[in-house]
XYZ file of C-alpha atoms in Angstrom:
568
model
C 43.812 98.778 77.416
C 47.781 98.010 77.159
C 51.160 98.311 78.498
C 52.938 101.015 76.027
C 55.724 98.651 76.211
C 55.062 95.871 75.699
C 56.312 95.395 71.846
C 59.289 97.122 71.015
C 60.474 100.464 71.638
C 61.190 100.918 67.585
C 63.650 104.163 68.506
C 65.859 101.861 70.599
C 66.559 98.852 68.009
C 66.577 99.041 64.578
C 66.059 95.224 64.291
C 62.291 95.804 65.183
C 59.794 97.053 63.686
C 56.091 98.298 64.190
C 53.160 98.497 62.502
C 49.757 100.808 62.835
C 45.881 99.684 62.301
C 45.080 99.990 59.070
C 42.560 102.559 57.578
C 39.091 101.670 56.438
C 38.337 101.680 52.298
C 35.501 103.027 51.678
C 32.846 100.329 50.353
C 30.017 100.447 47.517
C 26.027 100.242 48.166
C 24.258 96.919 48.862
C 20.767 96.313 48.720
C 18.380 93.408 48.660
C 15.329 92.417 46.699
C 13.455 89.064 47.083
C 11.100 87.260 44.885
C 10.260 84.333 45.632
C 12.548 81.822 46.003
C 15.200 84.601 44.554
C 16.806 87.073 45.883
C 18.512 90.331 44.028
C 21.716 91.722 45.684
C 22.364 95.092 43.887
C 25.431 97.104 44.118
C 24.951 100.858 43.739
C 27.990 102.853 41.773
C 27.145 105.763 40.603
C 28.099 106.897 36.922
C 31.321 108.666 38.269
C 32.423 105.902 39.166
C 32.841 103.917 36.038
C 36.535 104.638 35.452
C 37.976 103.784 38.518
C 35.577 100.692 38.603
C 37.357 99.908 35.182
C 40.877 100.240 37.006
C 39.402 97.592 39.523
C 38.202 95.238 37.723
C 41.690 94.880 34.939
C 43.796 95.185 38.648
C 42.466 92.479 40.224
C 41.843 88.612 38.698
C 38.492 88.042 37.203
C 37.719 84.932 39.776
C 37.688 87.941 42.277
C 34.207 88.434 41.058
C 32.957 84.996 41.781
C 32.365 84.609 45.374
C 31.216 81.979 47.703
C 28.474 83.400 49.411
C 26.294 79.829 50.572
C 23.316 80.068 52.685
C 23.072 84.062 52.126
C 19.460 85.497 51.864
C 17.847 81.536 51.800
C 19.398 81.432 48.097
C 22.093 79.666 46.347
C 22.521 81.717 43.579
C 22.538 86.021 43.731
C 22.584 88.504 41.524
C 24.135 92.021 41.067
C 23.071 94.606 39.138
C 23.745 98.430 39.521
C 22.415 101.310 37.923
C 25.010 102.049 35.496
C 24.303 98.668 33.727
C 27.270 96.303 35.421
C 26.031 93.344 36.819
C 27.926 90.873 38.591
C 27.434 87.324 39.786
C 27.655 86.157 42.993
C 27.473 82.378 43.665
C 28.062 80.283 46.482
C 27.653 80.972 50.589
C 29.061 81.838 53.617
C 29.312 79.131 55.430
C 28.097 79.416 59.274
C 25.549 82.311 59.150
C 22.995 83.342 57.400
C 23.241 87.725 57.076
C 19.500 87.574 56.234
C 18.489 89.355 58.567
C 21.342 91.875 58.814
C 19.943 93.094 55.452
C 16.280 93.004 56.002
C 17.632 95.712 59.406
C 18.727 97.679 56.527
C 22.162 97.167 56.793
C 23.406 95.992 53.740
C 25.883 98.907 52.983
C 27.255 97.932 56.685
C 28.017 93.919 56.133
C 31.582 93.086 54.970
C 31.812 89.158 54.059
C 35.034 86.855 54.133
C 35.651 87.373 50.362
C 35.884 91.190 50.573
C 39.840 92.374 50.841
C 38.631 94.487 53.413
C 37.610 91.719 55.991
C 40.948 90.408 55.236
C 42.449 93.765 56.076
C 40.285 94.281 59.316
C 41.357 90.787 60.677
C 45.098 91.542 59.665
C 45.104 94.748 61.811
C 44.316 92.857 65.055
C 47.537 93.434 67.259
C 47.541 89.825 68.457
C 47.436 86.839 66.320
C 45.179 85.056 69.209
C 42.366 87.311 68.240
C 42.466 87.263 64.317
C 39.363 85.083 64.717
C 37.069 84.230 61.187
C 33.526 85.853 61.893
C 30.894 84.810 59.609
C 31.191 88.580 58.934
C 31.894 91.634 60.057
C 28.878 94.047 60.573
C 31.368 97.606 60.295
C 28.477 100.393 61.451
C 28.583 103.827 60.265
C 26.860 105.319 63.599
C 25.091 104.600 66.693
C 21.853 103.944 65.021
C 23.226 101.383 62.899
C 24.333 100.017 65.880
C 21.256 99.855 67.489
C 19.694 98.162 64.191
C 22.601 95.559 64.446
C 21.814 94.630 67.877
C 17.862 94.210 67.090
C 18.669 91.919 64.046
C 21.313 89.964 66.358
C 19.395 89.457 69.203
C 16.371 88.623 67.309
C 18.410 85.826 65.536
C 19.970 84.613 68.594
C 22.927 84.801 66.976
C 26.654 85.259 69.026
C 28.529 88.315 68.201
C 31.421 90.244 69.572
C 32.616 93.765 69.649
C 35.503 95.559 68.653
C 37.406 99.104 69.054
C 40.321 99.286 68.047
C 41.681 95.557 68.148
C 44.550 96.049 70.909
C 43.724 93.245 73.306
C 46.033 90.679 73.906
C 42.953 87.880 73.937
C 40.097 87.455 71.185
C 37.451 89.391 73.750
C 36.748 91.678 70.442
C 36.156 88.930 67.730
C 34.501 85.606 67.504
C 34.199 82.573 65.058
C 31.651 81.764 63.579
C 29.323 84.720 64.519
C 29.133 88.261 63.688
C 32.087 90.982 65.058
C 30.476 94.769 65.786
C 33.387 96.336 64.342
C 33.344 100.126 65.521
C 36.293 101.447 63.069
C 33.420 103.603 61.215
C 32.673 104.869 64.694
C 35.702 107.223 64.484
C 34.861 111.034 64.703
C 36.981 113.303 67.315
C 34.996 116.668 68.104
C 36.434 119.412 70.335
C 33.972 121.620 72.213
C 35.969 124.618 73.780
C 33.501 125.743 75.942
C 33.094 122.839 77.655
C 36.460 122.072 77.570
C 35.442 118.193 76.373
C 36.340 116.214 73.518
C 33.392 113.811 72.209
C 35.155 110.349 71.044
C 33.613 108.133 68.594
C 34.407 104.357 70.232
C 36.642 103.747 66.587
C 39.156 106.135 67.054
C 42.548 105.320 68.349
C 44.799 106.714 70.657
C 47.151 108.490 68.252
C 44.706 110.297 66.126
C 43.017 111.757 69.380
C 45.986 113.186 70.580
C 46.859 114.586 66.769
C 43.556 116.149 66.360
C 43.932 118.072 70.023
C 46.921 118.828 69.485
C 45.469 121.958 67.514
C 43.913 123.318 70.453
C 46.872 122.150 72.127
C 44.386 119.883 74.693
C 44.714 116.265 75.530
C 42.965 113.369 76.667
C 43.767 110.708 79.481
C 43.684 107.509 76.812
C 46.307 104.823 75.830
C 50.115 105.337 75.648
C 50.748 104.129 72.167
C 49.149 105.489 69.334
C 47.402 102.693 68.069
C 45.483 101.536 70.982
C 41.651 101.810 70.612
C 39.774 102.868 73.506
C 36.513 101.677 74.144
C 38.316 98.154 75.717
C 40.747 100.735 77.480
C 38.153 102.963 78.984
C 35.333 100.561 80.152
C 38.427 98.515 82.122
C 39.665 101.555 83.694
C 42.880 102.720 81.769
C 46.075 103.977 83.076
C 47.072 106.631 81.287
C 49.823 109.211 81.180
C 47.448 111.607 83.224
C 46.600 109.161 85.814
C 48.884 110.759 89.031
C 46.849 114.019 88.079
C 43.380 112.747 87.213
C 42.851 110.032 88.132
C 42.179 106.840 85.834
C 40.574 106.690 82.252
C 37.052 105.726 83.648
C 37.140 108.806 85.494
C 37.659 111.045 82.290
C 34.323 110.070 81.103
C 31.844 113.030 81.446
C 29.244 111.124 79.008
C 28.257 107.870 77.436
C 26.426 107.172 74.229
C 25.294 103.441 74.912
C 23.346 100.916 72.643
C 21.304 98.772 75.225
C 20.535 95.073 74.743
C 16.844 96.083 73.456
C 18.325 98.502 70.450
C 17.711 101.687 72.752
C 19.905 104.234 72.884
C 20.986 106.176 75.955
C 23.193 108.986 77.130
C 24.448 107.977 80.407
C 26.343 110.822 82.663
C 26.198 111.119 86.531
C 23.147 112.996 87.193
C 20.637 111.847 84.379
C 18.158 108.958 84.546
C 20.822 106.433 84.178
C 23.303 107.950 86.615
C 23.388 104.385 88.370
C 25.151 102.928 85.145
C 27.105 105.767 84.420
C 29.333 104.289 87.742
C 28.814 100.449 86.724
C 30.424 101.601 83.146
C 33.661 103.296 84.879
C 35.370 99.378 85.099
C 32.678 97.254 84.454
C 33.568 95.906 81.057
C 30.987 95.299 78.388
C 28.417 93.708 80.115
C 25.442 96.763 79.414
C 25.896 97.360 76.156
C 27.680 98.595 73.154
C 29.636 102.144 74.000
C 29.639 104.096 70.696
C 30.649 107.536 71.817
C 32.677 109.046 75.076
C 32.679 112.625 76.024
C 35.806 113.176 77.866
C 37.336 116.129 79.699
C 40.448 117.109 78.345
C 43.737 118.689 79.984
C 45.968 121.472 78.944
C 49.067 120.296 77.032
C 51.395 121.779 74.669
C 54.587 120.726 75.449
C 55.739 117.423 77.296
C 59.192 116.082 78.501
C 59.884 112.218 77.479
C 61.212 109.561 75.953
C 62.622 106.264 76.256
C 66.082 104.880 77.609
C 67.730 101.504 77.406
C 70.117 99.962 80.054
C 72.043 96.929 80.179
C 70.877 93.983 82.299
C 73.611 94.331 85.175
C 71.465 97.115 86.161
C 68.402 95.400 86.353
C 68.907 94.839 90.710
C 69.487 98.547 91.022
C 67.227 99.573 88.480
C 64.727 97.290 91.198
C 65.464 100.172 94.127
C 65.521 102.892 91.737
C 61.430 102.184 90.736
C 60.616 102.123 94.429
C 62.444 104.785 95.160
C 60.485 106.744 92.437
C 56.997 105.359 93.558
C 57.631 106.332 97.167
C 57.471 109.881 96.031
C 54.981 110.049 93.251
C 52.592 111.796 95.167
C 54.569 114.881 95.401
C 55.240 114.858 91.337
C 51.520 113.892 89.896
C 53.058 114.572 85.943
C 55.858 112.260 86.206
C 55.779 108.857 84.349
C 57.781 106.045 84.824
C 57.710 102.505 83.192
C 59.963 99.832 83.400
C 60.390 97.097 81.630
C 62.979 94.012 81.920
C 62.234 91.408 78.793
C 64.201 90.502 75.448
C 63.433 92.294 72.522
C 65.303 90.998 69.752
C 66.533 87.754 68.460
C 69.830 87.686 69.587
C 70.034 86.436 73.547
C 70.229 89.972 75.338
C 67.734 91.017 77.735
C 67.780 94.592 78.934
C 65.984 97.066 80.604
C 63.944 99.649 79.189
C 62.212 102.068 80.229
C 59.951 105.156 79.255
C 60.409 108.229 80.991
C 57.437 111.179 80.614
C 56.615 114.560 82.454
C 53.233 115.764 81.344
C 53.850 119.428 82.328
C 57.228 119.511 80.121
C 59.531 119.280 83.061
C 63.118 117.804 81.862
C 64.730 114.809 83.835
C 62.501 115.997 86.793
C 64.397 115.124 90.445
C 61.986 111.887 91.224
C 64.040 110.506 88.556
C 67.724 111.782 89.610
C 68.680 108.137 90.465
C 68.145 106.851 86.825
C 70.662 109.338 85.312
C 73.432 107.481 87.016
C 73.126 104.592 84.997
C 75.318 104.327 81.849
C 72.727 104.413 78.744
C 73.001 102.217 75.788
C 70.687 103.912 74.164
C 68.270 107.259 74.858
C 65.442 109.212 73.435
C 64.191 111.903 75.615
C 63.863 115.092 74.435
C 61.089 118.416 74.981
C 58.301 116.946 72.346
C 54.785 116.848 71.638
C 52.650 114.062 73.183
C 52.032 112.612 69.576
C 55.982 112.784 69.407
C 56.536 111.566 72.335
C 54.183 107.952 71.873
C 56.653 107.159 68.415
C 58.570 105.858 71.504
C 56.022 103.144 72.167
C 55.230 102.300 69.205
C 54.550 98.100 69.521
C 55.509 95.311 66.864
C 52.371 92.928 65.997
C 51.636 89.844 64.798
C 52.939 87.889 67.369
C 50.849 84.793 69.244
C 51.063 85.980 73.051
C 50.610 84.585 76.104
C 50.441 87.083 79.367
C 49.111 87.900 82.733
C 49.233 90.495 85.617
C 49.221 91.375 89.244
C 49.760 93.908 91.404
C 51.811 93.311 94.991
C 53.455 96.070 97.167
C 55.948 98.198 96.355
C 58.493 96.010 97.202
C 62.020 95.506 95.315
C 62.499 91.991 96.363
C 59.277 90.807 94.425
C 60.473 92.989 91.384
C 63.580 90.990 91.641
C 61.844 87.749 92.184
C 59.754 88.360 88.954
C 63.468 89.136 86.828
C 65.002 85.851 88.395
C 61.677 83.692 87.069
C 61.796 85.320 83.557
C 65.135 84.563 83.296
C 64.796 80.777 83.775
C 61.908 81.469 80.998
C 64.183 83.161 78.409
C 66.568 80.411 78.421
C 64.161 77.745 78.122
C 62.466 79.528 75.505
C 65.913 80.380 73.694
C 67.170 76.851 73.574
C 63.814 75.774 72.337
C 62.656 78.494 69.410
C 64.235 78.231 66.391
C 66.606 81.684 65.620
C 65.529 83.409 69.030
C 62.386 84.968 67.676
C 60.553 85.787 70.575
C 60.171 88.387 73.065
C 59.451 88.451 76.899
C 58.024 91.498 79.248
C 58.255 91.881 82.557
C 56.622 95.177 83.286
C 56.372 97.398 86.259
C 54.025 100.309 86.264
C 53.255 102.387 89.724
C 50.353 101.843 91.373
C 50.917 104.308 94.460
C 47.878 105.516 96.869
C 48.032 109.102 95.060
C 46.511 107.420 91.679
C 43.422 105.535 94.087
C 43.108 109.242 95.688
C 42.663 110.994 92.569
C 40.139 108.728 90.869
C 38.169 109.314 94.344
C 38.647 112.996 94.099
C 36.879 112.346 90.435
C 33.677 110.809 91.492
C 34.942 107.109 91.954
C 34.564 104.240 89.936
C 33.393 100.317 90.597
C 37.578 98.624 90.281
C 37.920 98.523 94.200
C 41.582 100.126 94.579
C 39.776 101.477 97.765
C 40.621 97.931 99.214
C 44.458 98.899 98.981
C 46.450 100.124 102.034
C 49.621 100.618 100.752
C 51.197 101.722 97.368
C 51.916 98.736 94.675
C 52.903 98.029 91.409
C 50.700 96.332 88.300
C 53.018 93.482 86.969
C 52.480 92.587 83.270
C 54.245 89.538 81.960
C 53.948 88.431 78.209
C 55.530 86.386 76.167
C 55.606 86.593 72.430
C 56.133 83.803 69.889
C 55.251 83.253 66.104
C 53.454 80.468 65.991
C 50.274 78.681 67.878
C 52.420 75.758 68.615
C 54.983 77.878 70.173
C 52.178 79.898 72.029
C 51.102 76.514 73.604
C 54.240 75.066 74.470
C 55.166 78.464 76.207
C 51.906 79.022 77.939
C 52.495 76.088 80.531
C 55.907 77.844 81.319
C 54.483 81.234 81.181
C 51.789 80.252 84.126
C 54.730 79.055 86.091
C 56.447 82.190 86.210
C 53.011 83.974 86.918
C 52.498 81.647 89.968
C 55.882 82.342 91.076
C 55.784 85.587 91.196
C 51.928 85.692 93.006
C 53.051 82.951 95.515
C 56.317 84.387 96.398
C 54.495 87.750 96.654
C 51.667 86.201 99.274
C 54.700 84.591 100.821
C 56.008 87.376 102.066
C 52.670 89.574 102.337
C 53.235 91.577 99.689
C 50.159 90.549 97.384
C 47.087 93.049 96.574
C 43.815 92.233 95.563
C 43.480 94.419 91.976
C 43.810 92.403 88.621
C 43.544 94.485 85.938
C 41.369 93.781 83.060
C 43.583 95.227 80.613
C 46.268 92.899 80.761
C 44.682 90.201 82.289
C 44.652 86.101 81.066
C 40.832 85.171 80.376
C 41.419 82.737 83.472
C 42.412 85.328 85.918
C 39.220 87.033 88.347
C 38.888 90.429 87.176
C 35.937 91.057 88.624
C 36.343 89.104 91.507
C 39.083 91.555 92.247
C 36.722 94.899 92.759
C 35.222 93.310 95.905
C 32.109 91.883 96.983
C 29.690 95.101 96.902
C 31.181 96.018 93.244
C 30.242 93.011 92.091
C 26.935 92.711 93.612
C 26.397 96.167 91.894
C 27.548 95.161 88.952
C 25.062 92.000 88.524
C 22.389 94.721 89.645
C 23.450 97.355 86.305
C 23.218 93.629 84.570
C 20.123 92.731 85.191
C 18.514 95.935 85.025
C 20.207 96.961 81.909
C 19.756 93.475 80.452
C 17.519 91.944 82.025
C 18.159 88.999 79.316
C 21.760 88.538 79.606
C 22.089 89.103 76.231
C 25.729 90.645 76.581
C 26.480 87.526 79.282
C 25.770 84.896 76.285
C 25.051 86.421 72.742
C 28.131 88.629 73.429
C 30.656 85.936 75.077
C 33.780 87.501 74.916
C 35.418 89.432 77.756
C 35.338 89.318 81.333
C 31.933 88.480 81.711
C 30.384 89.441 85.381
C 27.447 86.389 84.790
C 30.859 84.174 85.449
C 30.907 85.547 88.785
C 29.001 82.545 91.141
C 27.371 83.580 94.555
């Protein structure tokens, strides 16, 4: 679900730096016994495990054992015992919810609680700071049938939960406070099936190891463009990906889901079985059915690809405007060429530039649609022949940044591109005079959009997004900005829906607005939905309320674009 550029390019400036999600630790055994008015947590280690529990407990500081755990299983006092003889004590609660009933669904080895270094690790490895939310806990399945348990016990507690991938958005639509996050990182097995010439996806995995574990049977996937991008959030929104001129988009990948309905049932949902009708609403309609646990996906031939990235100095930045037009005029006739641009500043010191990553998916180097770039005097390059895992360390993103950002899409038209530069610019200097030591970073960027892309997701069976309504080829505009702190993130966001509105009003000014909003880099306030047009909404409602006929993924599941939002 994101712009590969949007952090850093960490090749092109060694003053940034990136980071990658962190892995999961594996956890011990919990289980519950009550009696009474008392309730027995055990914790399972087997005897092999004695030594290295030794290490744990002289590495870490004995109050790491006492843990505030108020309000868990109706009692305020819990004890551990395992059968190798330690027993711990666990006092105290957790605060907002009661995990009660996540145990008695048999999901005790499943729950990680807010005094575990591993929920502390799972929140870290959000990308954005907006969405490092504090769940009550974090319910981290191991497959689709603990899934299905989870959303039982949930629903039959009425109690709010969220659900994550892989923790790339830019907003908190994959954690919540307060309730329970569905954290899918367990979720995370890649399986290749060469006869069908499909790759099975568990909804966990991210980008990068997908493309490293193909790589052996030299095979890809359409997915994100930066390696540690989930894609669940990615998929379910539509996805441009570095396939899209060939294949159309992400959505259209999708062979096969493996879906956890509202009522705990679980369904495979592909175009010609008995839930064909949801199989379309799930190519762009969000998470409004259910919980996606696997994706079957075709997968493409690819050994060897041309790419990299490329820096340029911001005098080029008008003629760098003509130059992406030029190139989206003719991507029709080169479906494997790539091209993003983005004008923004990337470091603390004062100097925007414009960067850009180049890619040909069939290995082709500096293909002719691009001839008009290689004029411009580099400060910096990185294209090379590579891999495709080699070829996403070039958009690798920095994290932990608060973020404000939003998106459009409006013609093909340089003037708009220009307008968009002269509005950030304003921005930059506003926000350099007014952040202490420059550390921030701005995004302006352009990614095509032409008619080809809209023909080949038709040529794929279609999907519910509504390019269809376009006449003429466009670009997706993605503006962020990037501070450190929440008080920074609010001062900018006022002046960060000012250059939005610029840019959409000068745009409609000059007719040069289309419908599309993107849900992958769009603001919670901006109509996603409301973009596919009126008969893909009405369908969508329809997959809603047959699907769930309860809503329960319009109000016990509250984050995302939500089509219940969507008034007649």
């Amino acid at each position: 679900m994101f712009t590969p550029l949007r952090g850093t390019l960490c090749h092109l400036s060694t003053v940034l730096s990136s980071g990658t999600e962190s892995g999961v630790s594996p956890k011990p055994r919990w289980s519950c016994q009550r009696s009474g008015a008392t309730s027995i947590l055990k914790l399972y280690f087997p005897p092999t495990a004695i030594p290295p529990l030794l290490f744990f407990f002289f590495s870490f500081p004995i109050f790491m054992l006492f843990i505030s755990l108020d309000n868990i299983l109706d009692s305020s006092s819990l004890r551990t015992s395992s059968n190798s003889g330690i027993d711990i004590a666990i006092v105290g609660g957790m605060g907002s919810t009661d995990i009660d009933f996540l145990v008695q669904a048999g999901l005790q080895d499943s729950i990680i609680l807010p005094s575990a270094p591993e929920y502390t690790t799972r929140i870290d490895s959000y990308f954005n700071n907006c969405a490092k939310l504090k769940p009550a806990c974090i319910l981290m399945p191991r497959d689709t049938v603990e899934v299905a348990r989870g959303v039982k016990a949930l629903v039959k507690a009425g109690q709010k939960f969220a659900v994550r991938s892989g923790g790339s958005n830019f907003w908190p639509s994959n954690n919540i406070d307060g309730g329970v996050t569905v954290d899918l990182g367990r979720i995370n097995t890649i399986e290749y099936d060469p006869q069908a010439e499909t790759a099975r996806l568990g909804a966990g995995v991210i980008a990068g190891q997908i493309y490293e574990e193909l790589t052996k049977y030299e095979r890809a996937v359409g997915v994100a463009r930066e390696s540690s991008v989930g894609i669940a959030g990615l998929i379910l929104t539509g996805g441009i990906t570095l396939f899209t001129g060939r294949y159309g988009f992400a959505c259209d990948q999708v062979v096969s889901y493996e879906v956890v309905l509202a009522d705990g049932r679980i369904v495979t949902v592909d175009a010609a079985g008995a839930h064909a009708d949801l199989y379309r609403a799930l190519k762009g309609g969000g998470n409004n059915f259910g919980i996606v646990t696997y994706f079957t996906m075709r997968t493409f031939k690819c050994k060897e690809v041309w790419g990299g990235g490329s820096i340029l100095a911001q005098e080029h930045f008008p003629a760098v405007a003509e130059c992406i037009v030029d190139y989206i005029n003719k991507a029709s006739g080169d479906p494997d060429t790539n091209l993003i641009c983005m004008y923004g500043k990337l470091t603390p010191q004062p100097v925007t530039v414009v960067a850009s990553l180049y890619a040909n998916m069939a290995g082709v180097e500096k293909p002719p649609i691009l001839d008009r770039f290689w004029a411009f005097p580099e400060m910096f390059k990185s294209y090379q022949k590579t891999s495709l895992v080699g070829l996403l360390e070039t958009t690798k993103q920095e994290r932990n940044y608060h973020c404000n950002w939003f998106t459009l899409c409006f013609k093909n038209n340089a003037s708009i591109i220009l307008k968009a530069g002269e509005l950030h610019d304003a921005l930059v200097q506003e926000l350099q005079d007014h952040v202490e030591g420059g550390d921030f970073k701005t995004q302006c960027v352009f990614q095509a959009l032409p008619l080809s892309f809209i023909q080949r997701s038709s040529e794929a069976g279609g999907n519910v997004l509504g390019l269809e309504q376009h006449d003429s080829d466009g670009i997706i505009w993605a503006f962020h900005v990037m501070v450190r702190t929440p008080e920074l993130e609010a001062w900018a966001f006022p002046r960060s829906v000012q250059v939005y509105e610029g840019v959409r009003d000068y745009a409609a000014s000059i007719d040069g607005l289309l419908s599309w909003v993107t849900g992958s880099y769009a603001h919670p306030t901006q109509g996603v939905f409301q973009s596919y047009g009126k008969n893909n909404v009405k369908y969508l409602k329809q997959m809603a309320a047959k699907y769930d006929a309860d809503g329960i993924f319009q109000h016990l599941c509250p984050s995302g674009f939500k089509i219940s939002a969507i008034k007649e």
